Amino acid sequence: MERSLSMELVRVTEAAALASARWMGRGLKIEADDAATTAMRDVFDTIPMKGTVVIGEGEMDEAPMLYIGEKLGTGYGPRVDVAVDPLEGTNIVASGGWNAIAVLAVADHGHLLNAPDMYMDKIAVGPEAVGQIDINASVLDNLKAVAKAKNKNIEDVVATILNRERHAGIIEELRSAGARIKLIGDGDVAGAINTAFDATGVDILFGSGGAPEGVIAAVGLKCLGGEIQGRLLPQSEEEAERCRAMNIDVNKVLLMEDLVRGDDAIFAATGVTDGELLKGVQFKATYGETHSLVMRARSGTVRFIEGNHSLNKKPNLVMKS
């Protein structure tokens, strides 16, 4: 992939963030998601690449989506796989909460997991605990492994997990082990990526969430030297059949190389609302401020980018020329 593609992709997440941030706190998650998706499509159309969405939003959210198989880019340039979540945290934006982001991941063609939109069981850690986790092991064993790798007591380990009824058992195990817990309402891409940044205070992510978010998180953690393991969780025979049609073994543990192959991939995200890692969009008199993160696996480069966007000169968030 071209080196310049990293900065081009930030324009995509910036536009999605600016568009969806207008809906913060207004209780309209579908409208916020639609705004992000439309803006993301518009800017993708200006990016010099031949992209194909291999895993993205779907029926789970009942919202406008960048669908699997959709072509993105100008049709010229590198041929790439794309994983997208135009607005990770639709409920967060609707309620004005924390950690909503616009996020995407890109890799060379054939290098991202091509799978239906469904739930995925996940466990993720940052660089210090790579090789120490096992999605088939108990919560306690994984906590012990992470604590040892990071030279901590279990009581000092912070686990993050989506606050869902389906996670009640895991949460009880975490509490019984004495670990500290950060429950998140939505946004497990941010939760997974946070394990690789000391400033967030998060050591490990547990639990199930969307499969597209799992692939996007895998790209982010590949750039950061972290690790995620996953397993698809079909909720119906129809979903299981879709997996079989795509030659996916739902019983297989998906390791990093299954989720994102090769040595090159790009991750880009822009904050929509404030979070531990990224600041949310701020609107001033005639411009909007954004805070973004872009990373490339091959170079190991991690960039935080602050942008000021003229809303007069770029009212539709994209300049065609």
PDB file of C-alpha atoms in Angstrom:
ATOM      1  CA  MET A   1       0.000   0.000   0.000  1.00  0.00           C
ATOM      2  CA  GLU A   2       1.081   3.565  -0.629  1.00  0.00           C
ATOM      3  CA  ARG A   3       2.476   5.415   2.386  1.00  0.00           C
ATOM      4  CA  SER A   4       0.239   8.400   1.649  1.00  0.00           C
ATOM      5  CA  LEU A   5      -2.895   6.250   2.021  1.00  0.00           C
ATOM      6  CA  SER A   6      -2.683   6.573   5.808  1.00  0.00           C
ATOM      7  CA  MET A   7      -3.299  10.319   5.728  1.00  0.00           C
ATOM      8  CA  GLU A   8      -5.979   9.980   3.055  1.00  0.00           C
ATOM      9  CA  LEU A   9      -7.922   7.548   5.254  1.00  0.00           C
ATOM     10  CA  VAL A  10      -7.908   9.985   8.174  1.00  0.00           C
ATOM     11  CA  ARG A  11      -9.963  12.317   5.986  1.00  0.00           C
ATOM     12  CA  VAL A  12     -12.613   9.582   5.852  1.00  0.00           C
ATOM     13  CA  THR A  13     -12.940   9.164   9.609  1.00  0.00           C
ATOM     14  CA  GLU A  14     -12.765  12.924  10.179  1.00  0.00           C
ATOM     15  CA  ALA A  15     -15.735  13.468   7.856  1.00  0.00           C
ATOM     16  CA  ALA A  16     -17.762  10.702   9.503  1.00  0.00           C
ATOM     17  CA  ALA A  17     -17.018  12.114  12.950  1.00  0.00           C
ATOM     18  CA  LEU A  18     -17.930  15.679  12.005  1.00  0.00           C
ATOM     19  CA  ALA A  19     -21.196  14.566  10.426  1.00  0.00           C
ATOM     20  CA  SER A  20     -22.328  12.314  13.267  1.00  0.00           C
ATOM     21  CA  ALA A  21     -21.230  14.634  16.082  1.00  0.00           C
ATOM     22  CA  ARG A  22     -24.061  17.004  15.110  1.00  0.00           C
ATOM     23  CA  TRP A  23     -26.449  14.380  16.541  1.00  0.00           C
ATOM     24  CA  MET A  24     -24.800  14.092  19.965  1.00  0.00           C
ATOM     25  CA  GLY A  25     -27.320  13.781  22.780  1.00  0.00           C
ATOM     26  CA  ARG A  26     -30.368  14.085  20.530  1.00  0.00           C
ATOM     27  CA  GLY A  27     -31.570  10.518  21.080  1.00  0.00           C
ATOM     28  CA  LEU A  28     -31.472   9.645  17.387  1.00  0.00           C
ATOM     29  CA  LYS A  29     -28.941   6.879  16.862  1.00  0.00           C
ATOM     30  CA  ILE A  30     -30.114   5.867  13.377  1.00  0.00           C
ATOM     31  CA  GLU A  31     -29.806   9.423  12.110  1.00  0.00           C
ATOM     32  CA  ALA A  32     -26.334   9.725  13.619  1.00  0.00           C
ATOM     33  CA  ASP A  33     -25.232   6.468  11.982  1.00  0.00           C
ATOM     34  CA  ASP A  34     -26.734   7.518   8.649  1.00  0.00           C
ATOM     35  CA  ALA A  35     -24.844  10.824   8.776  1.00  0.00           C
ATOM     36  CA  ALA A  36     -21.561   9.065   9.506  1.00  0.00           C
ATOM     37  CA  THR A  37     -22.092   6.470   6.781  1.00  0.00           C
ATOM     38  CA  THR A  38     -23.023   9.025   4.123  1.00  0.00           C
ATOM     39  CA  ALA A  39     -20.022  11.223   4.926  1.00  0.00           C
ATOM     40  CA  MET A  40     -17.694   8.230   4.948  1.00  0.00           C
ATOM     41  CA  ARG A  41     -18.932   7.091   1.521  1.00  0.00           C
ATOM     42  CA  ASP A  42     -18.537  10.579   0.046  1.00  0.00           C
ATOM     43  CA  VAL A  43     -14.908  10.880   1.102  1.00  0.00           C
ATOM     44  CA  PHE A  44     -14.056   7.277   0.248  1.00  0.00           C
ATOM     45  CA  ASP A  45     -15.086   8.168  -3.324  1.00  0.00           C
ATOM     46  CA  THR A  46     -12.122  10.582  -3.469  1.00  0.00           C
ATOM     47  CA  ILE A  47      -9.474   8.170  -2.142  1.00  0.00           C
ATOM     48  CA  PRO A  48      -7.087   6.701  -4.757  1.00  0.00           C
ATOM     49  CA  MET A  49      -7.673   3.010  -4.111  1.00  0.00           C
ATOM     50  CA  LYS A  50      -9.652  -0.012  -5.256  1.00  0.00           C
ATOM     51  CA  GLY A  51     -11.324  -1.004  -1.999  1.00  0.00           C
ATOM     52  CA  THR A  52     -13.826  -3.718  -1.142  1.00  0.00           C
ATOM     53  CA  VAL A  53     -15.706  -3.954   2.151  1.00  0.00           C
ATOM     54  CA  VAL A  54     -15.032  -7.470   3.465  1.00  0.00           C
ATOM     55  CA  ILE A  55     -16.675  -7.088   6.851  1.00  0.00           C
ATOM     56  CA  GLY A  56     -18.868  -4.219   7.979  1.00  0.00           C
ATOM     57  CA  GLU A  57     -22.131  -3.147   9.514  1.00  0.00           C
ATOM     58  CA  GLY A  58     -25.151  -5.299   8.845  1.00  0.00           C
ATOM     59  CA  GLU A  59     -28.548  -6.404  10.024  1.00  0.00           C
ATOM     60  CA  MET A  60     -27.489  -6.361  13.669  1.00  0.00           C
ATOM     61  CA  ASP A  61     -27.839  -2.564  13.869  1.00  0.00           C
ATOM     62  CA  GLU A  62     -30.788  -2.236  11.470  1.00  0.00           C
ATOM     63  CA  ALA A  63     -29.132   0.936  10.206  1.00  0.00           C
ATOM     64  CA  PRO A  64     -27.676   2.287   6.971  1.00  0.00           C
ATOM     65  CA  MET A  65     -24.462   0.450   6.276  1.00  0.00           C
ATOM     66  CA  LEU A  66     -21.374   0.082   4.181  1.00  0.00           C
ATOM     67  CA  TYR A  67     -22.263  -3.418   3.090  1.00  0.00           C
ATOM     68  CA  ILE A  68     -20.020  -6.416   2.520  1.00  0.00           C
ATOM     69  CA  GLY A  69     -18.878  -6.427  -1.089  1.00  0.00           C
ATOM     70  CA  GLU A  70     -19.351  -2.684  -1.605  1.00  0.00           C
ATOM     71  CA  LYS A  71     -16.637  -1.042  -3.725  1.00  0.00           C
ATOM     72  CA  LEU A  72     -14.918   2.028  -2.311  1.00  0.00           C
ATOM     73  CA  GLY A  73     -12.399   4.481  -3.714  1.00  0.00           C
ATOM     74  CA  THR A  74     -11.748   5.977  -7.121  1.00  0.00           C
ATOM     75  CA  GLY A  75     -11.026   2.606  -8.722  1.00  0.00           C
ATOM     76  CA  TYR A  76      -7.382   3.537  -9.207  1.00  0.00           C
ATOM     77  CA  GLY A  77      -4.519   2.710  -6.881  1.00  0.00           C
ATOM     78  CA  PRO A  78      -3.856  -0.220  -4.550  1.00  0.00           C
ATOM     79  CA  ARG A  79      -6.390  -3.041  -4.284  1.00  0.00           C
ATOM     80  CA  VAL A  80      -7.344  -3.308  -0.614  1.00  0.00           C
ATOM     81  CA  ASP A  81      -9.723  -4.930   1.858  1.00  0.00           C
ATOM     82  CA  VAL A  82     -11.737  -2.559   4.045  1.00  0.00           C
ATOM     83  CA  ALA A  83     -13.370  -3.083   7.438  1.00  0.00           C
ATOM     84  CA  VAL A  84     -15.544  -0.215   8.624  1.00  0.00           C
ATOM     85  CA  ASP A  85     -17.653   1.076  11.446  1.00  0.00           C
ATOM     86  CA  PRO A  86     -18.728   4.596  10.415  1.00  0.00           C
ATOM     87  CA  LEU A  87     -19.994   5.211  13.937  1.00  0.00           C
ATOM     88  CA  GLU A  88     -18.884   2.871  16.685  1.00  0.00           C
ATOM     89  CA  GLY A  89     -21.197   3.835  19.496  1.00  0.00           C
ATOM     90  CA  THR A  90     -24.505   4.911  17.987  1.00  0.00           C
ATOM     91  CA  ASN A  91     -26.143   4.715  21.416  1.00  0.00           C
ATOM     92  CA  ILE A  92     -23.241   6.688  22.883  1.00  0.00           C
ATOM     93  CA  VAL A  93     -23.813   9.555  20.466  1.00  0.00           C
ATOM     94  CA  ALA A  94     -27.577   9.420  20.977  1.00  0.00           C
ATOM     95  CA  SER A  95     -27.112   9.802  24.732  1.00  0.00           C
ATOM     96  CA  GLY A  96     -24.090  12.117  24.649  1.00  0.00           C
ATOM     97  CA  GLY A  97     -21.838   9.548  26.313  1.00  0.00           C
ATOM     98  CA  TRP A  98     -18.145   8.685  26.114  1.00  0.00           C
ATOM     99  CA  ASN A  99     -15.905   6.927  23.583  1.00  0.00           C
ATOM    100  CA  ALA A 100     -17.868   7.098  20.323  1.00  0.00           C
ATOM    101  CA  ILE A 101     -15.520   6.972  17.328  1.00  0.00           C
ATOM    102  CA  ALA A 102     -15.575   6.786  13.533  1.00  0.00           C
ATOM    103  CA  VAL A 103     -13.181   3.991  12.627  1.00  0.00           C
ATOM    104  CA  LEU A 104     -11.891   1.910   9.732  1.00  0.00           C
ATOM    105  CA  ALA A 105      -9.139  -0.542   8.864  1.00  0.00           C
ATOM    106  CA  VAL A 106      -7.499  -1.307   5.529  1.00  0.00           C
ATOM    107  CA  ALA A 107      -5.133  -4.079   4.432  1.00  0.00           C
ATOM    108  CA  ASP A 108      -3.877  -5.527   1.183  1.00  0.00           C
ATOM    109  CA  HIS A 109      -6.429  -7.477  -0.841  1.00  0.00           C
ATOM    110  CA  GLY A 110      -7.237 -10.853   0.698  1.00  0.00           C
ATOM    111  CA  HIS A 111      -5.630 -10.013   4.039  1.00  0.00           C
ATOM    112  CA  LEU A 112      -8.674  -9.204   6.231  1.00  0.00           C
ATOM    113  CA  LEU A 113     -11.119 -11.803   7.515  1.00  0.00           C
ATOM    114  CA  ASN A 114     -14.093 -11.986   5.163  1.00  0.00           C
ATOM    115  CA  ALA A 115     -17.027 -12.877   7.400  1.00  0.00           C
ATOM    116  CA  PRO A 116     -20.712 -12.082   7.956  1.00  0.00           C
ATOM    117  CA  ASP A 117     -21.778  -9.415  10.404  1.00  0.00           C
ATOM    118  CA  MET A 118     -22.491 -11.291  13.635  1.00  0.00           C
ATOM    119  CA  TYR A 119     -21.284 -11.581  17.197  1.00  0.00           C
ATOM    120  CA  MET A 120     -17.722 -12.560  18.043  1.00  0.00           C
ATOM    121  CA  ASP A 121     -16.298 -13.654  21.380  1.00  0.00           C
ATOM    122  CA  LYS A 122     -13.065 -11.722  22.066  1.00  0.00           C
ATOM    123  CA  ILE A 123     -10.103 -11.355  24.372  1.00  0.00           C
ATOM    124  CA  ALA A 124      -7.498  -8.630  23.789  1.00  0.00           C
ATOM    125  CA  VAL A 125      -4.325  -7.332  25.393  1.00  0.00           C
ATOM    126  CA  GLY A 126      -1.514  -4.875  24.733  1.00  0.00           C
ATOM    127  CA  PRO A 127       2.118  -5.680  23.843  1.00  0.00           C
ATOM    128  CA  GLU A 128       3.304  -6.709  27.324  1.00  0.00           C
ATOM    129  CA  ALA A 129       0.880  -9.641  27.500  1.00  0.00           C
ATOM    130  CA  VAL A 130       1.154 -10.923  23.920  1.00  0.00           C
ATOM    131  CA  GLY A 131       1.339 -14.719  23.837  1.00  0.00           C
ATOM    132  CA  GLN A 132      -0.004 -15.036  27.372  1.00  0.00           C
ATOM    133  CA  ILE A 133      -3.771 -15.111  26.780  1.00  0.00           C
ATOM    134  CA  ASP A 134      -6.025 -17.946  25.642  1.00  0.00           C
ATOM    135  CA  ILE A 135      -9.681 -17.466  24.756  1.00  0.00           C
ATOM    136  CA  ASN A 136     -10.322 -21.089  25.792  1.00  0.00           C
ATOM    137  CA  ALA A 137      -8.830 -20.567  29.261  1.00  0.00           C
ATOM    138  CA  SER A 138     -10.775 -19.380  32.286  1.00  0.00           C
ATOM    139  CA  VAL A 139     -11.158 -15.727  33.195  1.00  0.00           C
ATOM    140  CA  LEU A 140      -9.005 -16.331  36.284  1.00  0.00           C
ATOM    141  CA  ASP A 141      -6.203 -17.991  34.311  1.00  0.00           C
ATOM    142  CA  ASN A 142      -6.129 -15.129  31.828  1.00  0.00           C
ATOM    143  CA  LEU A 143      -6.080 -12.579  34.639  1.00  0.00           C
ATOM    144  CA  LYS A 144      -3.184 -14.406  36.280  1.00  0.00           C
ATOM    145  CA  ALA A 145      -1.278 -14.489  32.993  1.00  0.00           C
ATOM    146  CA  VAL A 146      -1.771 -10.779  32.344  1.00  0.00           C
ATOM    147  CA  ALA A 147      -0.904  -9.872  35.921  1.00  0.00           C
ATOM    148  CA  LYS A 148       2.339 -11.840  35.677  1.00  0.00           C
ATOM    149  CA  ALA A 149       3.228 -10.365  32.287  1.00  0.00           C
ATOM    150  CA  LYS A 150       2.664  -6.811  33.547  1.00  0.00           C
ATOM    151  CA  ASN A 151       4.225  -7.400  36.967  1.00  0.00           C
ATOM    152  CA  LYS A 152       0.985  -6.614  38.784  1.00  0.00           C
ATOM    153  CA  ASN A 153      -1.245  -8.211  41.358  1.00  0.00           C
ATOM    154  CA  ILE A 154      -4.601  -9.419  40.018  1.00  0.00           C
ATOM    155  CA  GLU A 155      -6.222  -6.784  42.226  1.00  0.00           C
ATOM    156  CA  ASP A 156      -4.444  -4.121  40.160  1.00  0.00           C
ATOM    157  CA  VAL A 157      -5.458  -5.498  36.752  1.00  0.00           C
ATOM    158  CA  VAL A 158      -8.198  -3.527  34.969  1.00  0.00           C
ATOM    159  CA  ALA A 159     -10.501  -5.538  32.713  1.00  0.00           C
ATOM    160  CA  THR A 160     -12.923  -3.823  30.349  1.00  0.00           C
ATOM    161  CA  ILE A 161     -16.115  -5.425  29.082  1.00  0.00           C
ATOM    162  CA  LEU A 162     -19.373  -4.359  27.459  1.00  0.00           C
ATOM    163  CA  ASN A 163     -22.064  -3.927  30.097  1.00  0.00           C
ATOM    164  CA  ARG A 164     -24.468  -6.543  28.772  1.00  0.00           C
ATOM    165  CA  GLU A 165     -26.658  -9.174  30.432  1.00  0.00           C
ATOM    166  CA  ARG A 166     -24.845 -11.860  28.411  1.00  0.00           C
ATOM    167  CA  HIS A 167     -21.627 -10.952  30.247  1.00  0.00           C
ATOM    168  CA  ALA A 168     -23.032 -11.401  33.758  1.00  0.00           C
ATOM    169  CA  GLY A 169     -21.043 -14.619  34.282  1.00  0.00           C
ATOM    170  CA  ILE A 170     -17.743 -13.080  33.172  1.00  0.00           C
ATOM    171  CA  ILE A 171     -18.326 -10.013  35.315  1.00  0.00           C
ATOM    172  CA  GLU A 172     -18.991 -12.211  38.344  1.00  0.00           C
ATOM    173  CA  GLU A 173     -15.777 -14.162  37.675  1.00  0.00           C
ATOM    174  CA  LEU A 174     -13.814 -10.918  37.403  1.00  0.00           C
ATOM    175  CA  ARG A 175     -15.239  -9.675  40.683  1.00  0.00           C
ATOM    176  CA  SER A 176     -14.601 -12.997  42.413  1.00  0.00           C
ATOM    177  CA  ALA A 177     -10.973 -12.857  41.256  1.00  0.00           C
ATOM    178  CA  GLY A 178     -10.617  -9.374  42.730  1.00  0.00           C
ATOM    179  CA  ALA A 179      -9.836  -7.636  39.436  1.00  0.00           C
ATOM    180  CA  ARG A 180     -10.873  -4.074  38.767  1.00  0.00           C
ATOM    181  CA  ILE A 181     -13.540  -3.637  36.069  1.00  0.00           C
ATOM    182  CA  LYS A 182     -14.347  -0.876  33.617  1.00  0.00           C
ATOM    183  CA  LEU A 183     -17.829  -1.495  32.209  1.00  0.00           C
ATOM    184  CA  ILE A 184     -18.481   0.145  28.853  1.00  0.00           C
ATOM    185  CA  GLY A 185     -21.882   0.800  27.351  1.00  0.00           C
ATOM    186  CA  ASP A 186     -20.743   0.463  23.734  1.00  0.00           C
ATOM    187  CA  GLY A 187     -17.554   0.655  21.703  1.00  0.00           C
ATOM    188  CA  ASP A 188     -15.375  -2.416  22.081  1.00  0.00           C
ATOM    189  CA  VAL A 189     -12.942  -1.301  19.345  1.00  0.00           C
ATOM    190  CA  ALA A 190     -11.920   1.509  21.669  1.00  0.00           C
ATOM    191  CA  GLY A 191     -11.956  -0.966  24.559  1.00  0.00           C
ATOM    192  CA  ALA A 192      -9.579  -3.334  22.765  1.00  0.00           C
ATOM    193  CA  ILE A 193      -7.244  -0.601  21.508  1.00  0.00           C
ATOM    194  CA  ASN A 194      -7.084   0.948  24.972  1.00  0.00           C
ATOM    195  CA  THR A 195      -5.297  -2.170  26.261  1.00  0.00           C
ATOM    196  CA  ALA A 196      -2.225  -1.075  24.273  1.00  0.00           C
ATOM    197  CA  PHE A 197      -2.033   2.461  25.712  1.00  0.00           C
ATOM    198  CA  ASP A 198      -0.795   2.786  29.295  1.00  0.00           C
ATOM    199  CA  ALA A 199      -2.534   6.140  29.734  1.00  0.00           C
ATOM    200  CA  THR A 200      -5.989   4.493  29.535  1.00  0.00           C
ATOM    201  CA  GLY A 201      -5.298   2.176  32.480  1.00  0.00           C
ATOM    202  CA  VAL A 202      -6.893  -0.828  30.725  1.00  0.00           C
ATOM    203  CA  ASP A 203      -5.067  -4.189  30.767  1.00  0.00           C
ATOM    204  CA  ILE A 204      -7.418  -6.706  29.093  1.00  0.00           C
ATOM    205  CA  LEU A 205     -10.724  -6.860  27.225  1.00  0.00           C
ATOM    206  CA  PHE A 206     -13.190  -9.726  27.618  1.00  0.00           C
ATOM    207  CA  GLY A 207     -16.577 -10.552  26.109  1.00  0.00           C
ATOM    208  CA  SER A 208     -18.537 -10.659  22.880  1.00  0.00           C
ATOM    209  CA  GLY A 209     -19.314  -7.862  20.449  1.00  0.00           C
ATOM    210  CA  GLY A 210     -19.575  -7.331  16.722  1.00  0.00           C
ATOM    211  CA  ALA A 211     -17.317  -9.275  14.369  1.00  0.00           C
ATOM    212  CA  PRO A 212     -16.507  -6.187  12.247  1.00  0.00           C
ATOM    213  CA  GLU A 213     -15.286  -4.454  15.389  1.00  0.00           C
ATOM    214  CA  GLY A 214     -13.149  -7.502  16.163  1.00  0.00           C
ATOM    215  CA  VAL A 215     -11.395  -7.290  12.794  1.00  0.00           C
ATOM    216  CA  ILE A 216     -10.900  -3.524  13.069  1.00  0.00           C
ATOM    217  CA  ALA A 217      -9.489  -3.953  16.584  1.00  0.00           C
ATOM    218  CA  ALA A 218      -7.140  -6.654  15.291  1.00  0.00           C
ATOM    219  CA  VAL A 219      -5.684  -4.212  12.768  1.00  0.00           C
ATOM    220  CA  GLY A 220      -5.230  -1.578  15.465  1.00  0.00           C
ATOM    221  CA  LEU A 221      -3.551  -4.026  17.814  1.00  0.00           C
ATOM    222  CA  LYS A 222      -1.339  -5.326  14.985  1.00  0.00           C
ATOM    223  CA  CYS A 223      -0.096  -1.770  14.503  1.00  0.00           C
ATOM    224  CA  LEU A 224       0.527  -1.474  18.249  1.00  0.00           C
ATOM    225  CA  GLY A 225       2.066  -4.910  18.807  1.00  0.00           C
ATOM    226  CA  GLY A 226      -0.889  -6.190  20.828  1.00  0.00           C
ATOM    227  CA  GLU A 227      -3.057  -9.280  20.444  1.00  0.00           C
ATOM    228  CA  ILE A 228      -6.703 -10.247  20.057  1.00  0.00           C
ATOM    229  CA  GLN A 229      -8.277 -13.680  19.768  1.00  0.00           C
ATOM    230  CA  GLY A 230     -11.824 -14.280  18.619  1.00  0.00           C
ATOM    231  CA  ARG A 231     -14.469 -16.858  17.832  1.00  0.00           C
ATOM    232  CA  LEU A 232     -17.589 -16.236  15.755  1.00  0.00           C
ATOM    233  CA  LEU A 233     -20.881 -16.721  17.599  1.00  0.00           C
ATOM    234  CA  PRO A 234     -23.757 -17.322  15.150  1.00  0.00           C
ATOM    235  CA  GLN A 235     -27.098 -16.626  16.786  1.00  0.00           C
ATOM    236  CA  SER A 236     -29.212 -18.623  14.340  1.00  0.00           C
ATOM    237  CA  GLU A 237     -29.008 -21.407  11.787  1.00  0.00           C
ATOM    238  CA  GLU A 238     -29.148 -18.752   9.076  1.00  0.00           C
ATOM    239  CA  GLU A 239     -25.996 -17.113  10.433  1.00  0.00           C
ATOM    240  CA  ALA A 240     -24.298 -20.494  10.750  1.00  0.00           C
ATOM    241  CA  GLU A 241     -25.184 -21.263   7.129  1.00  0.00           C
ATOM    242  CA  ARG A 242     -23.731 -17.937   5.997  1.00  0.00           C
ATOM    243  CA  CYS A 243     -20.476 -18.895   7.705  1.00  0.00           C
ATOM    244  CA  ARG A 244     -20.445 -22.282   5.994  1.00  0.00           C
ATOM    245  CA  ALA A 245     -21.076 -20.611   2.641  1.00  0.00           C
ATOM    246  CA  MET A 246     -17.995 -18.445   3.242  1.00  0.00           C
ATOM    247  CA  ASN A 247     -15.916 -21.490   4.298  1.00  0.00           C
ATOM    248  CA  ILE A 248     -15.623 -20.288   7.885  1.00  0.00           C
ATOM    249  CA  ASP A 249     -15.354 -22.778  10.749  1.00  0.00           C
ATOM    250  CA  VAL A 250     -17.343 -21.206  13.588  1.00  0.00           C
ATOM    251  CA  ASN A 251     -15.585 -23.454  16.110  1.00  0.00           C
ATOM    252  CA  LYS A 252     -12.131 -22.203  15.161  1.00  0.00           C
ATOM    253  CA  VAL A 253     -10.287 -19.774  17.398  1.00  0.00           C
ATOM    254  CA  LEU A 254      -9.375 -16.813  15.221  1.00  0.00           C
ATOM    255  CA  LEU A 255      -5.844 -15.629  15.933  1.00  0.00           C
ATOM    256  CA  MET A 256      -4.201 -12.418  14.743  1.00  0.00           C
ATOM    257  CA  GLU A 257      -3.073 -13.968  11.456  1.00  0.00           C
ATOM    258  CA  ASP A 258      -6.631 -15.185  10.792  1.00  0.00           C
ATOM    259  CA  LEU A 259      -8.084 -11.728  11.389  1.00  0.00           C
ATOM    260  CA  VAL A 260      -5.425  -9.703   9.565  1.00  0.00           C
ATOM    261  CA  ARG A 261      -2.732 -11.406   7.490  1.00  0.00           C
ATOM    262  CA  GLY A 262       0.607 -10.078   6.319  1.00  0.00           C
ATOM    263  CA  ASP A 263       2.800  -7.314   7.681  1.00  0.00           C
ATOM    264  CA  ASP A 264       0.945  -4.242   6.459  1.00  0.00           C
ATOM    265  CA  ALA A 265      -2.363  -2.703   7.491  1.00  0.00           C
ATOM    266  CA  ILE A 266      -3.684   0.751   8.365  1.00  0.00           C
ATOM    267  CA  PHE A 267      -5.994   1.755  11.212  1.00  0.00           C
ATOM    268  CA  ALA A 268      -7.685   5.152  11.415  1.00  0.00           C
ATOM    269  CA  ALA A 269     -10.119   6.551  13.970  1.00  0.00           C
ATOM    270  CA  THR A 270     -11.527   9.960  14.869  1.00  0.00           C
ATOM    271  CA  GLY A 271     -13.236  10.806  18.133  1.00  0.00           C
ATOM    272  CA  VAL A 272     -16.915  11.703  17.922  1.00  0.00           C
ATOM    273  CA  THR A 273     -17.441  12.150  21.651  1.00  0.00           C
ATOM    274  CA  ASP A 274     -14.742  12.495  24.297  1.00  0.00           C
ATOM    275  CA  GLY A 275     -12.945   9.336  25.393  1.00  0.00           C
ATOM    276  CA  GLU A 276      -9.840   8.143  27.216  1.00  0.00           C
ATOM    277  CA  LEU A 277      -7.802   8.099  24.010  1.00  0.00           C
ATOM    278  CA  LEU A 278      -9.424  10.597  21.641  1.00  0.00           C
ATOM    279  CA  LYS A 279     -11.187  13.904  22.174  1.00  0.00           C
ATOM    280  CA  GLY A 280     -14.580  14.339  20.595  1.00  0.00           C
ATOM    281  CA  VAL A 281     -15.564  16.828  17.894  1.00  0.00           C
ATOM    282  CA  GLN A 282     -15.818  20.447  18.999  1.00  0.00           C
ATOM    283  CA  PHE A 283     -17.745  22.968  16.903  1.00  0.00           C
ATOM    284  CA  LYS A 284     -16.633  26.591  16.955  1.00  0.00           C
ATOM    285  CA  ALA A 285     -18.089  29.575  15.081  1.00  0.00           C
ATOM    286  CA  THR A 286     -16.985  28.608  11.570  1.00  0.00           C
ATOM    287  CA  TYR A 287     -14.950  25.427  11.993  1.00  0.00           C
ATOM    288  CA  GLY A 288     -14.908  22.023  13.625  1.00  0.00           C
ATOM    289  CA  GLU A 289     -12.032  20.518  15.612  1.00  0.00           C
ATOM    290  CA  THR A 290     -11.222  16.801  15.374  1.00  0.00           C
ATOM    291  CA  HIS A 291      -8.790  14.485  17.141  1.00  0.00           C
ATOM    292  CA  SER A 292      -7.691  11.386  15.254  1.00  0.00           C
ATOM    293  CA  LEU A 293      -5.421   8.375  15.518  1.00  0.00           C
ATOM    294  CA  VAL A 294      -3.814   6.757  12.469  1.00  0.00           C
ATOM    295  CA  MET A 295      -1.387   3.825  12.566  1.00  0.00           C
ATOM    296  CA  ARG A 296       0.432   1.639  10.065  1.00  0.00           C
ATOM    297  CA  ALA A 297       1.572  -1.875  10.911  1.00  0.00           C
ATOM    298  CA  ARG A 298       4.554  -2.085   8.547  1.00  0.00           C
ATOM    299  CA  SER A 299       6.259   1.041   9.878  1.00  0.00           C
ATOM    300  CA  GLY A 300       4.915   0.890  13.420  1.00  0.00           C
ATOM    301  CA  THR A 301       4.086   4.586  13.143  1.00  0.00           C
ATOM    302  CA  VAL A 302       1.407   5.917  15.494  1.00  0.00           C
ATOM    303  CA  ARG A 303       0.132   9.439  14.842  1.00  0.00           C
ATOM    304  CA  PHE A 304      -2.337  11.575  16.780  1.00  0.00           C
ATOM    305  CA  ILE A 305      -3.706  14.312  14.524  1.00  0.00           C
ATOM    306  CA  GLU A 306      -5.605  17.448  15.462  1.00  0.00           C
ATOM    307  CA  GLY A 307      -7.617  18.983  12.640  1.00  0.00           C
ATOM    308  CA  ASN A 308      -9.392  22.303  12.188  1.00  0.00           C
ATOM    309  CA  HIS A 309     -12.013  22.092   9.441  1.00  0.00           C
ATOM    310  CA  SER A 310     -13.571  25.170   7.846  1.00  0.00           C
ATOM    311  CA  LEU A 311     -17.304  24.591   7.719  1.00  0.00           C
ATOM    312  CA  ASN A 312     -17.683  27.469   5.250  1.00  0.00           C
ATOM    313  CA  LYS A 313     -15.120  26.276   2.719  1.00  0.00           C
ATOM    314  CA  LYS A 314     -16.056  22.593   3.129  1.00  0.00           C
ATOM    315  CA  PRO A 315     -19.763  22.615   4.077  1.00  0.00           C
ATOM    316  CA  ASN A 316     -20.306  19.067   2.826  1.00  0.00           C
ATOM    317  CA  LEU A 317     -17.105  17.792   4.518  1.00  0.00           C
ATOM    318  CA  VAL A 318     -15.465  16.910   1.214  1.00  0.00           C
ATOM    319  CA  MET A 319     -13.701  18.806  -1.546  1.00  0.00           C
ATOM    320  CA  LYS A 320     -13.708  16.946  -4.841  1.00  0.00           C
ATOM    321  CA  SER A 321     -10.723  18.918  -6.145  1.00  0.00           C
TER     322      SER A 321
END
